[in-house]
Structure formats: structure tokens, C-alpha cells
Short mmCIF file of C-alpha atoms and ligand atoms in Angstrom, two decimals:
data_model
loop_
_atom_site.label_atom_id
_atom_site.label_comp_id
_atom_site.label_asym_id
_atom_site.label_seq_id
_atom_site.Cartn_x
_atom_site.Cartn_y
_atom_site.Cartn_z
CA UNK A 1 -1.89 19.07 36.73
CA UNK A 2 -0.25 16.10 38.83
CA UNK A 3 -1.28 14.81 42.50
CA UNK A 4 1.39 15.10 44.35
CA UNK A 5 2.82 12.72 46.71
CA UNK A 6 3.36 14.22 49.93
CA UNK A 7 4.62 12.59 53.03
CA UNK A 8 4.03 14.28 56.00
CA UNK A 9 5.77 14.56 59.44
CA UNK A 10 3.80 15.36 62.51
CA UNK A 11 1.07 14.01 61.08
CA UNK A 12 -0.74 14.00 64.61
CA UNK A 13 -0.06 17.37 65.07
CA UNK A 14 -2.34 20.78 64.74
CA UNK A 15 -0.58 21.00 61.55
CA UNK A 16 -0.18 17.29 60.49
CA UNK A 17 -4.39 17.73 60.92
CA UNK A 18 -4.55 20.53 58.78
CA UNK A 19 -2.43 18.81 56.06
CA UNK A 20 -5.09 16.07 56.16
CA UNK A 21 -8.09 18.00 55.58
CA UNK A 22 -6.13 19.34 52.57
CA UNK A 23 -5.55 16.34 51.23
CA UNK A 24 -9.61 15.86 51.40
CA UNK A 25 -10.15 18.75 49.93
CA UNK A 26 -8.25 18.77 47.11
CA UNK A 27 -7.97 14.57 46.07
CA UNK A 28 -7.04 15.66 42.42
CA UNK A 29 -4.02 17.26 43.64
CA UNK A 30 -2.71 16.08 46.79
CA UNK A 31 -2.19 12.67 47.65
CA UNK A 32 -0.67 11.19 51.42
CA UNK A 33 1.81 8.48 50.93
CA UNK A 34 3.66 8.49 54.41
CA UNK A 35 2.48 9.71 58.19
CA UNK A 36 4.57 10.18 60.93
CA UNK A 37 4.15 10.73 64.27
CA UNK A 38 6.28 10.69 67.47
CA UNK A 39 4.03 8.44 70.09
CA UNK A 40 0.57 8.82 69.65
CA UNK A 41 0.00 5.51 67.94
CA UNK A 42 -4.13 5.60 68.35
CA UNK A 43 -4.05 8.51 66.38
CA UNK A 44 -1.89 7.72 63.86
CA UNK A 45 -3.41 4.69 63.30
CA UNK A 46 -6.56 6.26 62.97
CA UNK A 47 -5.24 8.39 60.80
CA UNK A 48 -3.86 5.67 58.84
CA UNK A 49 -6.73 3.57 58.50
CA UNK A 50 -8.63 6.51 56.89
CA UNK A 51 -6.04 8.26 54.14
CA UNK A 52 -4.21 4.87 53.43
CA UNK A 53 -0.79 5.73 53.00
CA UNK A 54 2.01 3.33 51.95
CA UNK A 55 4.17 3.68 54.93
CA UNK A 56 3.76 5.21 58.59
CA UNK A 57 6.36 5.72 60.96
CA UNK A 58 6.36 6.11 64.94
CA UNK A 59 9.60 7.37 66.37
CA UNK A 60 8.55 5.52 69.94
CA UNK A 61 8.98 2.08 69.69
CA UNK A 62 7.40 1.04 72.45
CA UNK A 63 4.10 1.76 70.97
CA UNK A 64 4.85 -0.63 67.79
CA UNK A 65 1.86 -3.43 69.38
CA UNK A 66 -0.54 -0.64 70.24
CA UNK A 67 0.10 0.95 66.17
CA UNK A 68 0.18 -2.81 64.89
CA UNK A 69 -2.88 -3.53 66.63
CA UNK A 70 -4.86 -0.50 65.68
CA UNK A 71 -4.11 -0.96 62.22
CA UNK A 72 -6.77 -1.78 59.76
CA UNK A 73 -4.38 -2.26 57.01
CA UNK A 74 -0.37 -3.31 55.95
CA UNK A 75 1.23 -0.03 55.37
CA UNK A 76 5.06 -0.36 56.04
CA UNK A 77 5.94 0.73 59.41
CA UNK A 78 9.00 2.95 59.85
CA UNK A 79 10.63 2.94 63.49
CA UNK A 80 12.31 4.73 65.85
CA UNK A 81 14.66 8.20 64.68
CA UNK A 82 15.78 6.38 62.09
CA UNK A 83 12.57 5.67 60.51
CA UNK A 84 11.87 9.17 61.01
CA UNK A 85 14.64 9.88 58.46
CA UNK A 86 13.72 6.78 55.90
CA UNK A 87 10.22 7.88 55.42
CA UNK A 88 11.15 11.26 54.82
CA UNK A 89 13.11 9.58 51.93
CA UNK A 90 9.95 7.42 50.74
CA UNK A 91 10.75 6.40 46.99
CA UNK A 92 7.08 7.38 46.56
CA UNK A 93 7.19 10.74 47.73
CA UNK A 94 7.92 13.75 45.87
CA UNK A 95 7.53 16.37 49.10
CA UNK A 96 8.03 16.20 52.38
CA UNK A 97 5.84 18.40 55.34
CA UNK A 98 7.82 18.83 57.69
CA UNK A 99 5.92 19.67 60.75
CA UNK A 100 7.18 18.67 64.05
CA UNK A 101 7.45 20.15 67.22
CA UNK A 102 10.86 20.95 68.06
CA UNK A 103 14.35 20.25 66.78
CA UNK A 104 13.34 16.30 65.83
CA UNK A 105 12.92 17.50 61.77
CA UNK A 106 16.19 18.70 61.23
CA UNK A 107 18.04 15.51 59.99
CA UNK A 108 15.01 13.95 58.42
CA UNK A 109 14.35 17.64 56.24
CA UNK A 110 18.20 17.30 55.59
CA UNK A 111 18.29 13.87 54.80
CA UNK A 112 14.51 14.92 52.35
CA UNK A 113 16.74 16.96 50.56
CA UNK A 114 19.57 14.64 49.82
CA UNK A 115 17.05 12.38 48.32
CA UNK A 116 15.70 15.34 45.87
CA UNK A 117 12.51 15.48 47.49
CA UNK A 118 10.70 19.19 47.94
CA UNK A 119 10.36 20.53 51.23
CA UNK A 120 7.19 22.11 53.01
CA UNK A 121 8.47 23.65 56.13
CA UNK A 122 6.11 24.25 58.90
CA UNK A 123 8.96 23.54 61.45
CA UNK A 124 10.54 26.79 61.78
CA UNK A 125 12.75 25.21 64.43
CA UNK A 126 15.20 23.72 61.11
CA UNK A 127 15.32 27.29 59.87
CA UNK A 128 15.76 29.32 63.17
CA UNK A 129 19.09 26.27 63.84
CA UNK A 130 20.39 25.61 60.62
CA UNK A 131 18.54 27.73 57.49
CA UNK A 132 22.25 28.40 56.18
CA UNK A 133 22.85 24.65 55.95
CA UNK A 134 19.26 23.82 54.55
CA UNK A 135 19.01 26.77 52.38
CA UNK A 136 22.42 25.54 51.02
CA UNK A 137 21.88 22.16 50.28
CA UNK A 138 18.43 22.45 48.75
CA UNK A 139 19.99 25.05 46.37
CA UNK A 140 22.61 22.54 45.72
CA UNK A 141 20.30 19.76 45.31
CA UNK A 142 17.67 22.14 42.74
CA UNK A 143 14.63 21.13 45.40
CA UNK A 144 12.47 23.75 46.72
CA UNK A 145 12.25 24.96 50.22
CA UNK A 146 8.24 25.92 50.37
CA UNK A 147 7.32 27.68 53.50
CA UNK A 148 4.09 26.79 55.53
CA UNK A 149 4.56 28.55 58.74
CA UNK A 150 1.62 31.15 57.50
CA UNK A 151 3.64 35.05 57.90
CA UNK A 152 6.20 33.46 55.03
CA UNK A 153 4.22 31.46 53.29
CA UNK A 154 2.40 34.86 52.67
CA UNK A 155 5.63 36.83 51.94
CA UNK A 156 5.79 33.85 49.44
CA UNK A 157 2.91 34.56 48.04
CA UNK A 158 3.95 38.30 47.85
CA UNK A 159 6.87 37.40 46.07
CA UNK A 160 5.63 35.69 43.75
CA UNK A 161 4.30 38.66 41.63
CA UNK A 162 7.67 39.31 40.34
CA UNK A 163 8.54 35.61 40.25
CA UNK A 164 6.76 35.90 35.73
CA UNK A 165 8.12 38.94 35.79
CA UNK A 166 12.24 37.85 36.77
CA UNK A 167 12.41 34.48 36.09
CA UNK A 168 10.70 32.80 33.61
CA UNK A 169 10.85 29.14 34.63
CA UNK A 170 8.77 29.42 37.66
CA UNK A 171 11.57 29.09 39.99
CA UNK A 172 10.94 29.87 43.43
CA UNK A 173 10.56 33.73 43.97
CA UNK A 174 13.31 35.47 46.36
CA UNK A 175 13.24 39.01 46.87
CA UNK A 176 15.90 41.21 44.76
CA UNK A 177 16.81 44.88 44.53
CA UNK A 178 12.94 45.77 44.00
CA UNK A 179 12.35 44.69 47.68
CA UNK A 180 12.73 47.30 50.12
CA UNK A 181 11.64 45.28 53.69
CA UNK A 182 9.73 42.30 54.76
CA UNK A 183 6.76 43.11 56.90
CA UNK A 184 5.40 39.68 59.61
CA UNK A 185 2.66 40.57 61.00
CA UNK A 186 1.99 39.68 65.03
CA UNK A 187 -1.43 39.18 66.49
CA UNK A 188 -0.13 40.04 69.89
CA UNK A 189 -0.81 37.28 71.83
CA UNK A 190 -3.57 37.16 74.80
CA UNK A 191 -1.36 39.68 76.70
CA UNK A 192 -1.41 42.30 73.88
CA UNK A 193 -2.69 45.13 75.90
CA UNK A 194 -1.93 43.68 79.76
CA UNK A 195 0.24 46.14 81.74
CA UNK A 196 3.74 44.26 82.07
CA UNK A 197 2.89 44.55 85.92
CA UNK A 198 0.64 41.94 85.94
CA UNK A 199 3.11 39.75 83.94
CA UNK A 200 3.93 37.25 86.72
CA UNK A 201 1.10 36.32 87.73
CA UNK A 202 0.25 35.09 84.14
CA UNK A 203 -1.24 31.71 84.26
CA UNK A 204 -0.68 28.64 81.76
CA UNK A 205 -4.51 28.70 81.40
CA UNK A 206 -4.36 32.34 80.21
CA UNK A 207 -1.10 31.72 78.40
CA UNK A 208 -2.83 28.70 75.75
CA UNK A 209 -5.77 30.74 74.71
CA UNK A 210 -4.76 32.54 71.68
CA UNK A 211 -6.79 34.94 70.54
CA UNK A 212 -6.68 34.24 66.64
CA UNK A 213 -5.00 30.88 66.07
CA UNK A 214 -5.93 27.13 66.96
CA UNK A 215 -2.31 25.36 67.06
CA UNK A 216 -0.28 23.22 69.24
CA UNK A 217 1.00 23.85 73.19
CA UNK A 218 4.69 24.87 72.33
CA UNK A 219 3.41 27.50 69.56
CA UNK A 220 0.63 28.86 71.46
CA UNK A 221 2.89 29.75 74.29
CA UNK A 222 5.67 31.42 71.67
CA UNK A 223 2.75 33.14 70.26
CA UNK A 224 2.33 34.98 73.78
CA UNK A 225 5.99 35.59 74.43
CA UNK A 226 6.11 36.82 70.93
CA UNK A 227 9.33 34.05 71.00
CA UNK A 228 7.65 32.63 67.69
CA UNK A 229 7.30 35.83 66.22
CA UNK A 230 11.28 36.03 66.74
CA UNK A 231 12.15 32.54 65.60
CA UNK A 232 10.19 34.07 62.78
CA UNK A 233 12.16 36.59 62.15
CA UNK A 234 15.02 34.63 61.68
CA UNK A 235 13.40 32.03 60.07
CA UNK A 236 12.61 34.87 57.37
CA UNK A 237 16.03 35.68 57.11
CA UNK A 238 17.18 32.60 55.84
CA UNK A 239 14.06 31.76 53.89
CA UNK A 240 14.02 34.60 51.88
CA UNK A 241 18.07 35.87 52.22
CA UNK A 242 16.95 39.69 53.66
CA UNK A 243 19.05 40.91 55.87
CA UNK A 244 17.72 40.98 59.88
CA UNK A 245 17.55 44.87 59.44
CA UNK A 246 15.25 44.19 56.75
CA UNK A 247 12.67 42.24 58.16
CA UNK A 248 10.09 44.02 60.56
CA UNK A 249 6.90 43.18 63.17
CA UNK A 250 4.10 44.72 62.87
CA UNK A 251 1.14 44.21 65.78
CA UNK A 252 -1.75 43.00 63.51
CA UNK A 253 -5.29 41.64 66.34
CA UNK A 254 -7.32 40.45 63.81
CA UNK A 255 -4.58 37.98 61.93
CA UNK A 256 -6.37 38.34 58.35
CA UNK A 257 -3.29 39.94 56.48
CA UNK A 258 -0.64 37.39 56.62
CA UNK A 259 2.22 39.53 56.51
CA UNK A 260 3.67 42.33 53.55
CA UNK A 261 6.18 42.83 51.16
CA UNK A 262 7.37 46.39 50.71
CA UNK A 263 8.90 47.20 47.31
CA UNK A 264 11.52 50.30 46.93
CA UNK A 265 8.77 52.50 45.23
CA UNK A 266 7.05 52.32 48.43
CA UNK A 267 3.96 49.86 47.15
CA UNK A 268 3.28 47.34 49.59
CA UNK A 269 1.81 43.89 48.62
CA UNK A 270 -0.32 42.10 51.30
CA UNK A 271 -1.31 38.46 51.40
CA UNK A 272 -4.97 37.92 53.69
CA UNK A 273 -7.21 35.17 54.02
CA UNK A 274 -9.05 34.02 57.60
CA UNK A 275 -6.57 32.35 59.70
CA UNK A 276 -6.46 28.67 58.61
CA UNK A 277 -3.61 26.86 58.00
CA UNK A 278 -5.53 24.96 55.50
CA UNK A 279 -4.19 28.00 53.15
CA UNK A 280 -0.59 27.68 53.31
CA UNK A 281 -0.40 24.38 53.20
CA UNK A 282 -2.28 23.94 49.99
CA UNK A 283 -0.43 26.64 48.73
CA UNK A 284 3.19 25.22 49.46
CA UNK A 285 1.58 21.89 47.87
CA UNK A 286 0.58 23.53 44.36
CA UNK A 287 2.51 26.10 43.80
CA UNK A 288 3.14 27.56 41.27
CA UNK A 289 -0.48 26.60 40.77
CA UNK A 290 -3.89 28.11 42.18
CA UNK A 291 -6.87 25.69 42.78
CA UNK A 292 -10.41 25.84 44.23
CA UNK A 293 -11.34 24.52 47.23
CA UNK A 294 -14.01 24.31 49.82
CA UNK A 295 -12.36 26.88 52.05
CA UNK A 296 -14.72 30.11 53.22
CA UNK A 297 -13.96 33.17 51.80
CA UNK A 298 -13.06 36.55 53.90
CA UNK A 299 -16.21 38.70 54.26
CA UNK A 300 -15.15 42.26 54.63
CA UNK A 301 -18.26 43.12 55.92
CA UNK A 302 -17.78 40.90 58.58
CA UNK A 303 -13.78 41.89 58.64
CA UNK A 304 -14.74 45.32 59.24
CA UNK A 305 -11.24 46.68 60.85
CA UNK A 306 -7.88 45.79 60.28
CA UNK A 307 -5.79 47.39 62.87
CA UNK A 308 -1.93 47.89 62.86
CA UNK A 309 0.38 48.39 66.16
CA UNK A 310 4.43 48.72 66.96
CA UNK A 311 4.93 45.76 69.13
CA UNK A 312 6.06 46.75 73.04
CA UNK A 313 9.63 45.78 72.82
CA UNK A 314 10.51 46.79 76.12
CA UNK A 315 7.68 44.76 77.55
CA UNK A 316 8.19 41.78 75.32
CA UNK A 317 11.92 41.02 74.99
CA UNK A 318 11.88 38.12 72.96
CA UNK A 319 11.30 39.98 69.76
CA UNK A 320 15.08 42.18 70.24
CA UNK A 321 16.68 38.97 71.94
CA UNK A 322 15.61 37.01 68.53
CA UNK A 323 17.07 40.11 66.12
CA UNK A 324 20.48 39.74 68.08
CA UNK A 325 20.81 35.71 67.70
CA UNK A 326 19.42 36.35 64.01
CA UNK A 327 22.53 39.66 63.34
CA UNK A 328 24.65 37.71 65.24
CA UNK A 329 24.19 33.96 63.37
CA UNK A 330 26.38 31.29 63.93
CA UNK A 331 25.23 28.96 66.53
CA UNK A 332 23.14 31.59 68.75
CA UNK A 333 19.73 31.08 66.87
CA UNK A 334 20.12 27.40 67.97
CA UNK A 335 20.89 28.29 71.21
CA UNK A 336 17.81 31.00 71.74
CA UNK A 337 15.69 28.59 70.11
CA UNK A 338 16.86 25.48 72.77
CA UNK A 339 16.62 27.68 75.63
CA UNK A 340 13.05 28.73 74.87
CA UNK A 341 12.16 25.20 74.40
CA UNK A 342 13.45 24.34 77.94
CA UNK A 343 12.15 27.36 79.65
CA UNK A 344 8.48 26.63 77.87
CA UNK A 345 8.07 23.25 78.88
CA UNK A 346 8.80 24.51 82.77
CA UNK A 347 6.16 27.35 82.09
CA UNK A 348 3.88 24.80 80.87
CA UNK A 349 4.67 22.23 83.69
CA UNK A 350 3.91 25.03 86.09
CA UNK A 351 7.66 25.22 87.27
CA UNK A 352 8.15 28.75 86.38
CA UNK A 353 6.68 32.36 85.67
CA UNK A 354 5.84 33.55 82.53
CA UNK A 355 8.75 36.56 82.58
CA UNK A 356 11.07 34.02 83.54
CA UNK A 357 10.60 32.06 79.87
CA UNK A 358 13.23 35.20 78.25
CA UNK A 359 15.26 35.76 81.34
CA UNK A 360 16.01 31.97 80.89
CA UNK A 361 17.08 32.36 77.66
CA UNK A 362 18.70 35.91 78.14
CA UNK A 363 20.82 34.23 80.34
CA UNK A 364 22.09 31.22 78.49
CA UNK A 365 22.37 33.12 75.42
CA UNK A 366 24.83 35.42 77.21
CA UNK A 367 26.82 32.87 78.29
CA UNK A 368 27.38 31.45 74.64
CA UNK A 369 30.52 32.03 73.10
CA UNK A 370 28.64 31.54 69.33
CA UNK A 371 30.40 29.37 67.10
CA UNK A 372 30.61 31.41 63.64
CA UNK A 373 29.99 29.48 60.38
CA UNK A 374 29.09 26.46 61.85
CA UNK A 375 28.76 22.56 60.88
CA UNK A 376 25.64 20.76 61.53
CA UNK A 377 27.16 18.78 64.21
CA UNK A 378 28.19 22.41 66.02
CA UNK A 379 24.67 23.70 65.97
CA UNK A 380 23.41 20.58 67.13
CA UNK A 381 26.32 20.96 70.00
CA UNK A 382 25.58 23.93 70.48
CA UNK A 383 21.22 23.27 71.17
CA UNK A 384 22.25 20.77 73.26
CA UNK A 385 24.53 23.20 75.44
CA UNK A 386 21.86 25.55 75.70
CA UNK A 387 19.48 22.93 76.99
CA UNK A 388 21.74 21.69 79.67
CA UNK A 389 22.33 25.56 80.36
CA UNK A 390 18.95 26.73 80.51
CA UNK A 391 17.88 23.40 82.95
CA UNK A 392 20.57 24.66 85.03
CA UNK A 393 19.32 27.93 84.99
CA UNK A 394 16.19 27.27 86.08
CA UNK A 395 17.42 25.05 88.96
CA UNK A 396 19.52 27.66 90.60
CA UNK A 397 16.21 30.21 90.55
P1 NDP B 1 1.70 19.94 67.72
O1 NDP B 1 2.25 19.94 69.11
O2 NDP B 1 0.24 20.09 67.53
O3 NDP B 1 2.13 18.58 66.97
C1 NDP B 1 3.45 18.16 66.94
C2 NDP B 1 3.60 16.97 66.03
O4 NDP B 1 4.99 16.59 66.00
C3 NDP B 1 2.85 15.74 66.50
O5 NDP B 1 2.45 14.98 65.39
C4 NDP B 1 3.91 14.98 67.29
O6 NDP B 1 3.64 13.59 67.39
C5 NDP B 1 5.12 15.23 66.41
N1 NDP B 1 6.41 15.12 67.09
C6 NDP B 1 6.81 15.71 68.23
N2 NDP B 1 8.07 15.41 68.51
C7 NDP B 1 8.49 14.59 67.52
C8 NDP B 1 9.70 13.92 67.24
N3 NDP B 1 10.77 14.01 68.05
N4 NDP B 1 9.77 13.17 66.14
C9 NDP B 1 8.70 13.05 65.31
N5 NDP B 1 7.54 13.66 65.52
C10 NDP B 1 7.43 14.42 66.61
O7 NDP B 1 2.51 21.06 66.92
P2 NDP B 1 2.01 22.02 65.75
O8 NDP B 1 1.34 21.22 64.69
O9 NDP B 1 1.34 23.18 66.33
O10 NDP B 1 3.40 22.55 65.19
C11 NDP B 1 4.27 21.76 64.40
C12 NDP B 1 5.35 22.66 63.82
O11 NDP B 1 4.74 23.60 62.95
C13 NDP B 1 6.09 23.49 64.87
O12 NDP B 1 7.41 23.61 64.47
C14 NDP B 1 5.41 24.84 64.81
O13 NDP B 1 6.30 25.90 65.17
C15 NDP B 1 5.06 24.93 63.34
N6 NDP B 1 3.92 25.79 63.04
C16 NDP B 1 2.67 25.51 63.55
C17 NDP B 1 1.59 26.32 63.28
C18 NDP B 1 0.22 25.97 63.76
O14 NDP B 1 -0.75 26.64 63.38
N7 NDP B 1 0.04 24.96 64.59
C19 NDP B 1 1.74 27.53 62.47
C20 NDP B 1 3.07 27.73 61.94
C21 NDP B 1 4.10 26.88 62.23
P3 NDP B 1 2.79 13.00 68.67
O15 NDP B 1 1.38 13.45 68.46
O16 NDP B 1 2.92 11.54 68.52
O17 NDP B 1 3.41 13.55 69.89
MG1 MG B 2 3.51 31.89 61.92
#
């Protein structure tokens, strides 16, 4: 039993926090050696000053005197996008948490990679664009891809009964002919049970409180489009290598089972816990290990129901737009996910309805001619295509 050396991007984050408090938890096993963070310099000083990691990077440079000055210590100081990408290649590190908002982890979770170091993946963004390209390299590299986002980290988890079982060297578990479908469970969202005619007057007030889950702006609106449990979807795809058809929502309220694995004979394996993030993460930091922590157990008595629902496609589009940019491929997961990102930020900035976040991306998605197969610098044309498209969208409306 090792500590390892994580570095972790997004540090500031609902996430990054989470990652800290693990860190706390479990010294003996999990040690910070780089935080990054895109402005918020106070924090990430902060931060900083209390963890002590070797290095710290802020991808806005203006902010340099304000992180300098808050600074207790002489960590190196990584700058700009750049910096982004050289502490994710910290000599020190050994994995890399990747958990920023948006597309901004892609090249530094590439560039991870390239320099052998393990991934933790809370960015789902990098899978949703390019989880051929990742999935690829890592294989070629030998690193592991560990998920944190919470639905895969528990198909993970599922997974990982058969992992003795078929291979011996504690590689990481991928489902084979044994699995039959992948299950994510969905709490629904605040607007699980609201009639669809009362969809436009949805506020962004109404729209951030999520029922079950504490997590960032961006997130907390996908969670009530059900556009993150799509990205998920897709995100599972590549993760795991299922086939779309393969991998299923299920409406779960009470977010205590994680998500399933269903096996051929019909068993299904179930990961719970209460929904803290603090799991995943110190799962994806030591596997293929278990070890105790200060984390509350579930009380079934307090549990009481578990309830299970077919989401409301018609009523929630975002789950059958996702399954046709994940069947599809090529360059039309980047573009769903760009378009969503636009059409949020306008929801959140009070610009737009909430019904109008999928016709947005309805739209620029069928006006994509997908790019099949494609490079790294073709997805990334392609998410900045669907940007420009869906701002232009929303202009003409
Ligand atoms: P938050 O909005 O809480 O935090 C985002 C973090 O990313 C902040 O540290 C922010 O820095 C940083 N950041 C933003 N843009 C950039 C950039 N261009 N370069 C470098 N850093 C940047 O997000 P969450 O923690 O909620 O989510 C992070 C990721 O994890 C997302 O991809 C989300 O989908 C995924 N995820 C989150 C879950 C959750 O429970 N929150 C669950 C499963 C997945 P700053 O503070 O300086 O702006
Ligand atoms: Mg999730």
C-alpha cells in the first residue's frame, strides 16, 4: 500500500472539493501534489496554503499577483493553457483528476496520458468529444482510464467482480460476453413529475436545486434536462466499449444505487452508497484496493424505498437526442455536447427558456454534416462549429 500522487484539475470546483476532503481522509493513501484552477486565485490559494502541493496552476493570468500574493508558501506556479497541460504532466504525479467544467481537460488528459500518468475522469465532456481518441491512446500507453463521474464509476465497481475472475493481473475490468446491458440510473431532476406544460415557465432558481446531488452550475442544469444523463450515456459507451443499444436509463429519486450491471443469466449487480462524491473518487484513487474511511454508512432503515421509473422521453428529449450523436459517433457527440454548453449558459444568464436548451441543440445538431472517424483537431473543429451555430441560433429566436 503506496500514497499516491494525484494532481488534480478543477481543484476549485464541487469536485476538485470533494477530491480534497479525500485526500484528508485517507493521508496514508492519497497524497495532492498539483492544483489547478481556471481563475479563482483566493481559492486556490487557500487551497494551496492548506494541502501544500508542489505546483499550482491558474489558467488566467491576470490573476498571477492576486495567487502570488495569497500564497503562504513557494509551490511552482503553472500559467495560462499551457500550464494547464504541464501540470497535468507533473514528474511527481502518478494520476491525474481531471475535473473541469467543460471542454478545457481534453488536451491536458491527452497530454496526462502521453506522459504515462493514470487518469481519473470526472470530466465527462473528454469522453462525450473524443473517448475513441482517449480510450485509444491510454490503451496504447498501458495507463488506466478510472471513471469518477459516480453512474460509471459504479458500473466500475460492478465490473469488477469478474475482473479475479478473467484477468488475473488486476487489469482494469471491461465488460465481455457475460454482460448483457449497462443500467445508469437518473434521479430525475427537480422537474421529474412537472407536466411538460409548465416547462417554459421553468425558472433558473428552480432549475439549480437538485433534488439529490450538491455539484456545480453547468451539471446541475444537465441534471434537469437529463442532457448529463445523455452525455452519460455516451460517455459509457466509450468507457466501457458497449454498444449505445446496450446501455439504458433508468429513473432512480432517491440516487442511492449508483447504476447496474446486467449479466446474460439475468443477475443484476448494483453498486449503492449515499450520494457523495467522496466515494468515487476514493475509489478511482485505490483501486484495485478497498480502504476505510470516515464516510457514513447507508441506513436502510432510514433508506426505506428505492423506487425505479422509465424516464419521459417524449417530455425530455435530450436523453434520445444523446443516443443518436452516441449511434451516430464521429464528430456529433462533440457537437451535442458544445451546443448544450452554449444553450446552458443563456438559460443560466436568463437569455432563454428552459425547452429552448434541446431545441438549440436539436437544431445545430441537424445541421451537422458529422465528420466520421475523426482527428482530434476535427472534433475540436467541429465543438467549435457547433458553438458558433448554436450562438447563432439563439440570436435569430
Ligand atoms: P464546478 O463548476 O463546480 O467547478 C469547475 C472547476 O473547473 C473549477 O475548479 C474551475 O475553476 C475549473 N475550470 C473551469 N474552466 C476551466 C478551464 N478552462 N481550465 C481549467 N480549469 C477550469 O464543476 P463540477 O466540479 O461540478 O464539475 C467538474 C466536472 O466534473 C464536470 O465535467 C462535470 O460534468 C463532472 N462531474 C461533476 C459531478 C459533481 O458532483 N459535481 C459529478 C460527476 C461529474 P474556477 O473555480 O477557477 O473557475
Ligand atoms: Mg453522474
Amino acid at each position: 500500500m503506496r500514497r499516491k500522487r494525484v494532481v488534480v484539475l478543477g481543484a476549485t470546483g464541487s469536485i476538485g472539493e470533494s477530491a480534497l476532503k479525500v485526500a484528508h481522509d485517507i493521508p496514508e493513501r492519497m497524497e495532492i501534489v498539483g492544483l489547478a484552477a481556471n481563475s479563482n486565485a483566493k481559492k486556490l490559494a487557500a487551497q494551496a496554503n492548506a494541502v501544500r502541493p508542489k505546483a499550482v496552476c491558474l489558467v488566467d493570468e491576470s490573476k498571477i499577483a492576486e495567487l502570488r500574493g495569497a500564497l503562504e508558501y513557494e509551490p511552482r506556479i503553472f500559467l495560462g493553457e499551457q500550464g494547464l497541460i504541464d501540470i497535468a504532466c507533473l514528474d511527481e504525479a502518478e494520476m491525474v483528476l481531471v475535473a473541469v467544467v467543460g471542454t478545457g481537460g481534453l488536451r491536458p488528459a491527452l497530454a496526462a496520458i502521453e506522459a504515462g500518468k493514470d487518469l481519473a475522469v470526472a470530466s465527462k465532456e473528454i469522453l462525450v468529444m473524443a473517448g475513441e481518441i482517449v480510450m485509444r491512446e491510454a490503451g496504447g500507453k498501458g495507463v488506466q482510464i478510472l471513471p469518477v463521474d459516480s453512474e460509471h464509476n459504479a458500473i466500475f465497481q460492478c465490473l469488477d467482480s469478474q475482473r479475479e475472475r478473467l484477468t488475473p493481473n488486476a487489469q482494469r475490468p471491461t465488460p465481455n460476453a457475460e454482460v448483457r446491458r449497462l443500467i445508469l440510473t437518473a434521479s430525475g431532476g427537480p422537474f421529474r413529475n412537472t407536466p411538460n406544460e409548465q416547462f417554459e415557465s421553468i425558472t433558473v432558481e428552480q432549475a439549480l436545486k437538485h433534488p439529490t446531488w450538491n455539484m456545480g452550475p453547468k451539471i446541475t442544469i444537465d441534471s434537469a434536462t437529463l442532457f448529463n444523463k445523455g452525455l452519460e450515456m455516451i460517455e459509457a459507451h466509450w468507457l466501457f466499449g458497449v454498444e449505445m443499444k446496450r446501455v439504458e436509463v433508468v429513473i432512480h429519486p432517491q440516487s442511492i444505487v449508483h447504476s447496474m450491471v446486467e449479466f446474460t443469466d439475468g443477475s443484476v449487480l448494483a453498486q449503492l452508497s449515499h450520494s457523495d462524491m467522496c466515494f468515487p473518487i476514493q475509489y478511482a484513487v485505490t483501486w484495485p484496493e478497498r480502504v476505510p474511511n470516515s464516510l457514513p454508512p447507508l441506513d436502510f432503515g432510514k433508506v426505506r424505498q428505492l423506487e425505479f421509473a422509465t424516464p419521459r422521453y417524449e417530455d425530455f428529449p435530450a436523453l434520445n437526442l444523446a443516443r443518436r450523436a452516441g449511434d451516430e459517433g464521429g464528430t456529433l457527440p462533440a457537437v451535442l455536447n458544445a451546443s448544450n454548453e452554449i444553450a446552458v449558459a443563456a438559460f443560466l444568464a436568463g437569455e432563454i427558456s428552459f425547452p429552448q436548451i434541446w431545441r438549440t441543440v436539436e437544431e445545430v445538431m441537424n445541421r451537422h454534416g458529422s465528420v466520421a472517424k475523426p482527428t482530434l483537431d476535427a472534433i475540436l473543429r467541429a465543438d467549435q462549429w457547433a458553438r458558433q451555430g448554436a450562438a447563432n441560433a439563439l440570436q435569430t429566436h
